[in-house]
Structures are given as C-alpha cells and as structure tokens.
DNA sequence: TACATGGTGTTATATTATAACAATTTAAAT
DNA sequence: ATTTAAATTGTTATAATATAACACCATGTA
C-alpha cells in the first residue's frame, strides 16, 4: 500500500543538508550549515538556502522562526500539513517538536471571529526545559 | 484605582517609534521604521532596535517572527503575558492579532508530554483573509 | 556626594537572506 | 530518440536584518 503523500527524492545538495540537520541534536542555522558542508562542495549561501527552502516546503525540516534555525521533522503528519508546534527552552535553547493530536485538532478547528479556519500554523512555546528548572 | 500591570513611561525614541507603528495599518519592518523616523532625529539602526526591544518587552508591540516585522498591540492582556496569536494572509500579508479567550486558555493550559505548561507562546496562523478569498 | 540604572548617539561589523544570470540535470511529452 | 519544460546547480554580488563596543548623559536614590 502506498503512502498518502507524495514521495520526494532528495537531490544531492538537499540530501547532504538534510542529513546534517537530521543528525544535529539542536536546530542549525544556515551559515553553520554552510560551514559544515563546505568540505562536501557546497560553497555558497544560496546553495544552502535553496536546499533549505525545498526541505521546508516538503516538510522534511521546519524553520524555528524565532531563532532563524532549522530542525528535522520526525512527525510524518507535518509533511502534509505544515502545521507545527515547538517548545523552546529560554535557557539552554533546546527545541522539541510537539506532536499532540489534541493540540493539532484544536488549532486546525479553531475559528477566528470571522469564522475563518486555518490549516497552516506555527506555534512556539517558550519556557524552561526539565533540565533547566 | 490602579491598573494591575506596571505602567511604563516611554522615552522619546520609544514614543516616536511606538506612535509610528501604532498608526501603521500593517506590520512595519525595522529599516522602514528607521527611514520614517530619520526626520525626527533617529539616525541609526541601533536606536530603532533598542526601542523595538523595549517595546516588545513591555508588550506595547509584537514581533511577527515569520515576517521580521512589528505590530502594535491592542490587547491589554498581552502586556502581562507575552502570549500572542496572529492570523496572516499569505496573499496580501494582512496581519491581525487574535484575542480569543478560548484559545489563550487552551494554550496556557496545554501540557506537553512531560506535563510541562507554558505561559509564553507565539502562534501564527496562515491562510487567506476575507478579502483575498 | 557617590553610585546604580537605563537610555542615547555613534561607528563599525556581524548575521541572515536574496537578485541575477548562465549552465546543467531531470523528467516528461511528442 | 528528440524536443520541451521544469527544476536544480554554480557563481558573484548585494540586500536586509541585527548586534558589538564604547563614550556619554539623565534620572533616581542611598
Ligand atoms: Zn514536523
Ligand atoms: Zn533548558
Ligand atoms: Zn497583543
Ligand atoms: Zn489577504
């Protein structure tokens, strides 16, 4: 049985950059990514940003907007929805993707005062992680 | 009777920049703000960013993270909580601050899988506004 | 007074991101 | 197989966003 969402074969640059982000325990910034992939032949910011744009578009990674950093997705449903939620520790900067059915249902069904619904959203929670309390 | 939250008397630069943002029908970017206040003697990016930082801190304005832009707050509760929600039109870029008691209660009470609660958050919904549909 | 705190003005610089253009690769469509 | 369109790449240059460092000033207060 086939999966519901389209499969994307990553190109060489996309794969290199995805692998790096996926292995990283913390969100990575674009120029840190650039520095780390220069030995693999990716030399210019644009090469990084183009791969990042595509990876975000297909849901393999997410951008943490408040940090200008990128994290790999491990939640298959994001790859369709572009509906994301994270918790961010304000002390150690640890970022965790939240995958809560309750939360995503609540947000997907939320109506603003014009009765408008939104299938796409980004939520960032801030606080202290377990370790930092 | 006094208000619950601390009153902040804005300094000259803060007031100039707040007034500009407050009058703007759309979120303003830092360098657009700079351009617009140069006639009032604010000449350097840092003067703008310092005022913006303070205004964000005291909740008079909010940063729309996905747009690197700033919008005035008209919701008094944000000034205490730094818990914000916006809807953003992906066509015309109209941004509206959402003030829904239900939503803010839900988010303030949300517990992640470690049982952790977060009083501070930023939520950005994306879609099409009324006019753009 | 002396001290602390926060704001200001200034120059320089760091960080994040895109424009523009030519060449190449890939995957259909004929 | 050949043509075509779409996507990706490589490259140089530049735009847009944000902070570092330092000297100075204003205000409150011990
Ligand atoms: Zn995800
Ligand atoms: Zn932490
Ligand atoms: Zn607000
Ligand atoms: Zn619109």
Coordinates of C-alpha atoms (C1' of nucleotides) and ligand atoms in Angstrom, one line a residue:
Chain A
X1 CA 0.0 0.0 0.0
X2 CA 1.2 3.4 -1.0
X3 CA 1.6 6.3 1.4
X4 CA -0.9 9.1 1.1
X5 CA 1.6 11.9 0.5
X6 CA 4.0 12.4 -2.4
X7 CA 7.4 10.9 -2.1
X8 CA 10.3 13.3 -2.7
X9 CA 13.6 12.0 -3.9
X10 CA 16.1 14.5 -2.5
X11 CA 18.8 15.9 -4.7
X12 CA 22.4 15.7 -3.8
X13 CA 22.6 19.1 -2.1
X14 CA 19.2 18.6 -0.4
X15 CA 20.3 15.2 0.9
X16 CA 23.6 16.5 2.2
X17 CA 22.0 19.3 4.1
X18 CA 19.1 17.2 5.3
X19 CA 21.5 14.6 6.7
X20 CA 23.4 17.2 8.6
X21 CA 20.3 18.7 10.1
X22 CA 18.8 15.4 10.9
X23 CA 21.9 14.3 12.8
X24 CA 22.1 17.5 14.8
X25 CA 20.8 17.4 18.3
X26 CA 19.8 21.0 18.1
X27 CA 18.4 23.4 15.4
X28 CA 21.0 24.6 13.0
X29 CA 21.5 28.0 11.5
X30 CA 22.0 28.5 7.8
X31 CA 25.6 29.7 8.0
X32 CA 26.6 27.0 10.4
X33 CA 25.2 24.5 7.9
X34 CA 27.2 26.2 5.2
X35 CA 30.4 25.9 7.2
X36 CA 29.7 22.2 7.9
X37 CA 29.0 21.2 4.2
X38 CA 31.8 23.2 2.6
X39 CA 34.0 20.1 2.5
X40 CA 31.3 18.4 0.5
X41 CA 31.4 21.1 -2.2
X42 CA 28.6 23.3 -1.1
X43 CA 30.3 26.7 -1.1
X44 CA 27.7 29.4 -1.3
X45 CA 24.9 30.6 1.0
X46 CA 22.4 30.3 -1.9
X47 CA 23.1 26.6 -2.3
X48 CA 22.2 26.2 1.4
X49 CA 19.1 28.4 1.3
X50 CA 17.7 26.8 -1.8
X51 CA 18.0 23.3 -0.2
X52 CA 16.5 24.6 3.0
X53 CA 13.6 26.2 1.1
X54 CA 12.8 22.9 -0.6
X55 CA 13.2 20.8 2.5
X56 CA 10.9 23.1 4.4
X57 CA 8.4 23.1 1.6
X58 CA 8.2 19.3 1.6
X59 CA 8.1 19.1 5.3
X60 CA 11.4 17.3 5.9
X61 CA 12.6 20.1 8.1
X62 CA 11.0 23.1 9.9
X63 CA 12.2 26.6 10.5
X64 CA 12.2 27.8 14.1
X65 CA 11.1 31.3 13.2
X66 CA 12.1 32.9 16.5
X67 CA 15.6 31.5 16.2
X68 CA 16.3 31.6 12.5
X69 CA 17.2 27.9 12.7
X70 CA 16.2 24.6 11.2
X71 CA 15.3 21.3 12.7
X72 CA 14.4 18.0 11.1
X73 CA 10.9 16.7 11.4
X74 CA 10.2 13.4 12.9
X75 CA 6.4 13.7 12.8
X76 CA 5.1 12.3 9.5
X77 CA 1.9 14.3 9.6
X78 CA 3.8 17.6 9.3
X79 CA 4.9 16.6 5.8
X80 CA 1.4 17.2 4.7
X81 CA 0.1 19.8 6.9
X82 CA 2.7 22.4 7.5
X83 CA 1.1 22.8 10.9
X84 CA 3.9 22.8 13.5
X85 CA 4.4 23.3 17.2
X86 CA 7.5 23.5 19.3
X87 CA 8.7 24.1 22.8
X88 CA 11.8 26.2 23.2
X89 CA 13.8 26.4 26.4
X90 CA 14.8 30.0 27.0
X91 CA 17.9 29.0 29.0
X92 CA 19.6 26.2 27.0
X93 CA 17.7 26.8 23.7
X94 CA 16.7 23.2 23.5
X95 CA 13.9 22.8 20.9
X96 CA 11.4 20.0 20.8
X97 CA 8.7 19.4 18.3
X98 CA 5.4 18.8 19.9
X99 CA 3.1 16.2 18.3
X100 CA -0.1 16.3 20.2
X101 CA -3.3 15.1 18.5
X102 CA -5.3 17.2 20.9
X103 CA -3.4 20.4 20.1
X104 CA -3.3 19.9 16.4
X105 CA -7.0 19.2 16.3
X106 CA -7.8 22.2 18.4
X107 CA -5.8 24.5 16.3
X108 CA -7.0 23.1 13.0
X109 CA -10.6 23.6 14.1
X110 CA -10.0 27.0 15.7
X111 CA -12.2 29.7 14.1
X112 CA -11.3 33.3 14.4
X113 CA -14.0 35.9 15.0
X114 CA -14.8 35.9 11.2
X115 CA -15.4 32.2 11.4
X116 CA -12.2 31.6 9.5
X117 CA -10.2 28.4 9.9
X118 CA -6.5 27.9 9.2
X119 CA -4.9 24.6 8.3
X120 CA -1.5 26.1 8.4
X121 CA 0.1 27.4 11.5
X122 CA 3.3 27.7 13.5
X123 CA 3.3 27.7 17.3
X124 CA 6.3 28.3 19.5
X125 CA 6.0 27.8 23.3
X126 CA 8.7 29.3 25.5
X127 CA 9.7 28.2 28.9
X128 CA 12.3 26.2 30.8
X129 CA 13.0 22.6 29.9
X130 CA 13.1 19.8 32.5
X131 CA 16.9 20.1 32.9
X132 CA 16.9 23.9 33.3
X133 CA 14.3 24.2 36.0
Chain B
X1 CA -7.9 52.6 41.1
X2 CA -4.6 51.5 39.8
X3 CA -4.1 49.0 36.9
X4 CA -2.7 45.6 37.6
X5 CA 0.4 45.9 35.4
X6 CA 3.2 48.3 35.7
X7 CA 3.0 51.4 33.7
X8 CA 5.9 52.3 31.5
X9 CA 6.6 55.8 30.6
X10 CA 8.1 55.6 27.1
X11 CA 11.2 57.6 26.4
X12 CA 11.4 59.9 23.5
X13 CA 12.7 57.4 21.0
X14 CA 10.4 54.7 22.2
X15 CA 7.4 57.0 21.9
X16 CA 8.3 58.2 18.4
X17 CA 8.7 54.6 17.2
X18 CA 5.6 53.3 19.0
X19 CA 3.5 56.1 17.5
X20 CA 4.7 55.2 14.1
X21 CA 3.9 51.5 14.4
X22 CA 0.6 52.2 16.2
X23 CA -0.6 54.4 13.3
X24 CA 0.5 51.9 10.7
X25 CA -2.2 49.7 9.2
X26 CA 0.3 46.9 8.6
X27 CA 3.3 45.5 10.4
X28 CA 6.4 47.6 9.9
X29 CA 9.9 46.4 9.3
X30 CA 12.9 47.8 11.3
X31 CA 14.5 49.6 8.4
X32 CA 11.2 51.0 7.2
X33 CA 10.8 52.4 10.7
X34 CA 14.3 53.8 10.5
X35 CA 13.6 55.5 7.2
X36 CA 10.3 57.0 8.6
X37 CA 11.8 58.4 11.8
X38 CA 15.0 59.9 10.4
X39 CA 13.4 63.3 10.1
X40 CA 12.8 63.1 13.9
X41 CA 16.5 62.6 14.6
X42 CA 16.7 58.8 14.9
X43 CA 19.5 58.1 12.5
X44 CA 20.9 54.6 13.3
X45 CA 19.5 51.1 13.2
X46 CA 20.6 50.5 16.8
X47 CA 18.4 53.3 18.0
X48 CA 15.4 51.6 16.3
X49 CA 16.3 48.2 17.5
X50 CA 16.8 49.3 21.1
X51 CA 13.4 50.9 21.1
X52 CA 11.8 47.9 19.5
X53 CA 13.3 45.5 22.0
X54 CA 11.9 47.6 24.9
X55 CA 8.5 48.0 23.3
X56 CA 8.3 44.2 22.7
X57 CA 9.5 43.5 26.2
X58 CA 6.7 45.6 27.8
X59 CA 4.1 44.3 25.4
X60 CA 3.3 47.5 23.6
X61 CA 4.2 45.9 20.3
X62 CA 4.7 42.4 19.0
X63 CA 7.2 40.9 16.5
X64 CA 5.7 38.9 13.7
X65 CA 8.5 36.4 13.6
X66 CA 7.8 34.9 10.2
X67 CA 7.9 38.4 8.7
X68 CA 10.5 40.2 10.8
X69 CA 8.0 42.9 11.3
X70 CA 6.4 44.7 14.2
X71 CA 2.8 45.5 15.0
X72 CA 1.2 47.4 17.9
X73 CA -0.8 45.5 20.5
X74 CA -4.3 46.5 21.2
X75 CA -5.0 43.7 23.6
X76 CA -4.1 44.7 27.2
X77 CA -3.6 41.1 28.4
X78 CA -0.5 40.7 26.1
X79 CA 1.2 43.3 28.1
X80 CA 1.4 40.9 31.0
X81 CA 1.6 37.6 29.4
X82 CA 3.7 37.8 26.2
X83 CA 1.3 35.2 24.8
X84 CA 0.4 36.1 21.3
X85 CA -1.6 34.8 18.3
X86 CA -1.9 36.2 14.8
X87 CA -3.5 35.4 11.6
X88 CA -1.5 36.2 8.5
X89 CA -2.9 36.4 4.9
X90 CA -0.5 34.7 2.6
X91 CA -1.6 36.9 -0.3
X92 CA -1.9 40.4 0.9
X93 CA 0.1 40.0 4.1
X94 CA -2.6 41.4 6.3
X95 CA -1.9 40.6 9.9
X96 CA -4.5 40.5 12.6
X97 CA -3.9 39.9 16.3
X98 CA -6.2 37.3 17.6
X99 CA -7.7 37.8 21.0
X100 CA -9.7 34.7 21.9
X101 CA -10.2 33.8 25.5
X102 CA -10.8 30.2 24.5
X103 CA -7.6 30.0 22.5
X104 CA -5.5 31.7 25.2
X105 CA -6.9 29.5 27.9
X106 CA -6.4 26.4 25.8
X107 CA -2.8 27.3 25.1
X108 CA -2.0 28.4 28.6
X109 CA -3.3 25.2 30.0
X110 CA -1.7 23.0 27.4
X111 CA 0.6 20.4 28.8
X112 CA 3.3 18.7 26.7
X113 CA 4.0 15.0 27.2
X114 CA 6.3 15.8 30.1
X115 CA 3.4 17.6 31.8
X116 CA 5.1 20.9 31.2
X117 CA 3.0 24.1 30.9
X118 CA 4.0 27.3 29.1
X119 CA 2.7 30.7 29.9
X120 CA 4.6 32.3 27.0
X121 CA 4.0 31.5 23.4
X122 CA 3.7 32.8 19.9
X123 CA 1.2 31.4 17.4
X124 CA 1.0 32.4 13.7
X125 CA -1.9 31.2 11.6
X126 CA -1.5 31.3 7.8
X127 CA -4.3 31.5 5.3
X128 CA -6.3 33.8 3.1
X129 CA -8.1 36.8 4.6
X130 CA -11.7 37.6 3.8
X131 CA -10.8 40.0 1.0
X132 CA -8.4 37.6 -0.7
X133 CA -10.6 34.5 -0.9
Chain C
dT1 C1' 28.2 63.4 47.0
dA2 C1' 28.6 58.9 45.1
dC3 C1' 26.5 55.2 43.0
dA4 C1' 23.5 52.4 40.1
dT5 C1' 20.4 52.0 36.3
dG6 C1' 18.8 52.8 32.0
dG7 C1' 18.8 55.5 27.8
dT8 C1' 21.4 57.8 24.0
dG9 C1' 24.5 58.7 19.9
dT10 C1' 27.9 56.9 17.1
dT11 C1' 30.8 53.9 14.2
dA12 C1' 31.7 49.6 12.7
dT13 C1' 30.5 44.9 11.9
dA14 C1' 28.0 40.5 12.1
dT15 C1' 24.3 37.7 10.6
dT16 C1' 20.6 36.4 7.7
dA17 C1' 18.8 36.2 3.1
dT18 C1' 18.0 37.2 -1.9
dA19 C1' 18.9 39.1 -7.0
dA20 C1' 20.5 38.0 -11.4
dC21 C1' 22.4 35.1 -14.8
dA22 C1' 24.4 31.2 -17.2
dA23 C1' 24.8 26.3 -17.3
dT24 C1' 23.3 21.6 -16.3
dT25 C1' 20.4 17.9 -15.0
dT26 C1' 15.9 15.6 -14.8
dA27 C1' 11.7 14.1 -16.2
dA28 C1' 8.1 14.1 -19.1
dA29 C1' 5.8 14.7 -23.9
dT30 C1' 6.0 14.2 -28.7
Chain D
dA1 C1' 15.2 9.4 -29.9
dT2 C1' 14.2 14.4 -29.8
dT3 C1' 12.2 18.2 -28.1
dT4 C1' 10.5 20.7 -24.4
dA5 C1' 9.6 22.3 -19.8
dA6 C1' 10.7 22.4 -15.1
dA7 C1' 13.9 22.0 -11.5
dT8 C1' 18.5 22.3 -9.8
dT9 C1' 23.1 23.9 -9.8
dG10 C1' 27.2 27.1 -9.5
dT11 C1' 28.7 31.7 -9.2
dT12 C1' 29.3 36.6 -8.0
dA13 C1' 27.4 40.3 -6.0
dT14 C1' 24.3 42.6 -2.9
dA15 C1' 20.3 43.4 0.1
dA16 C1' 18.1 43.1 4.5
dT17 C1' 18.2 42.2 9.3
dA18 C1' 20.5 42.7 13.7
dT19 C1' 24.3 43.3 17.2
dA20 C1' 29.1 44.7 19.4
dA21 C1' 31.6 48.2 21.6
dC22 C1' 32.4 52.5 23.6
dA23 C1' 31.7 57.1 25.3
dC24 C1' 28.4 60.0 27.2
dC25 C1' 24.0 61.6 29.5
dA26 C1' 19.8 61.6 32.5
dT27 C1' 17.5 60.1 36.5
dG28 C1' 16.7 58.3 40.8
dT29 C1' 18.4 57.1 45.3
dA30 C1' 21.4 55.9 49.3
Ligands
LIG1 ZN1 7.2 18.1 11.9
LIG2 ZN1 16.9 24.1 29.0
LIG3 ZN1 -1.1 41.9 21.9
LIG4 ZN1 -5.5 39.0 2.1

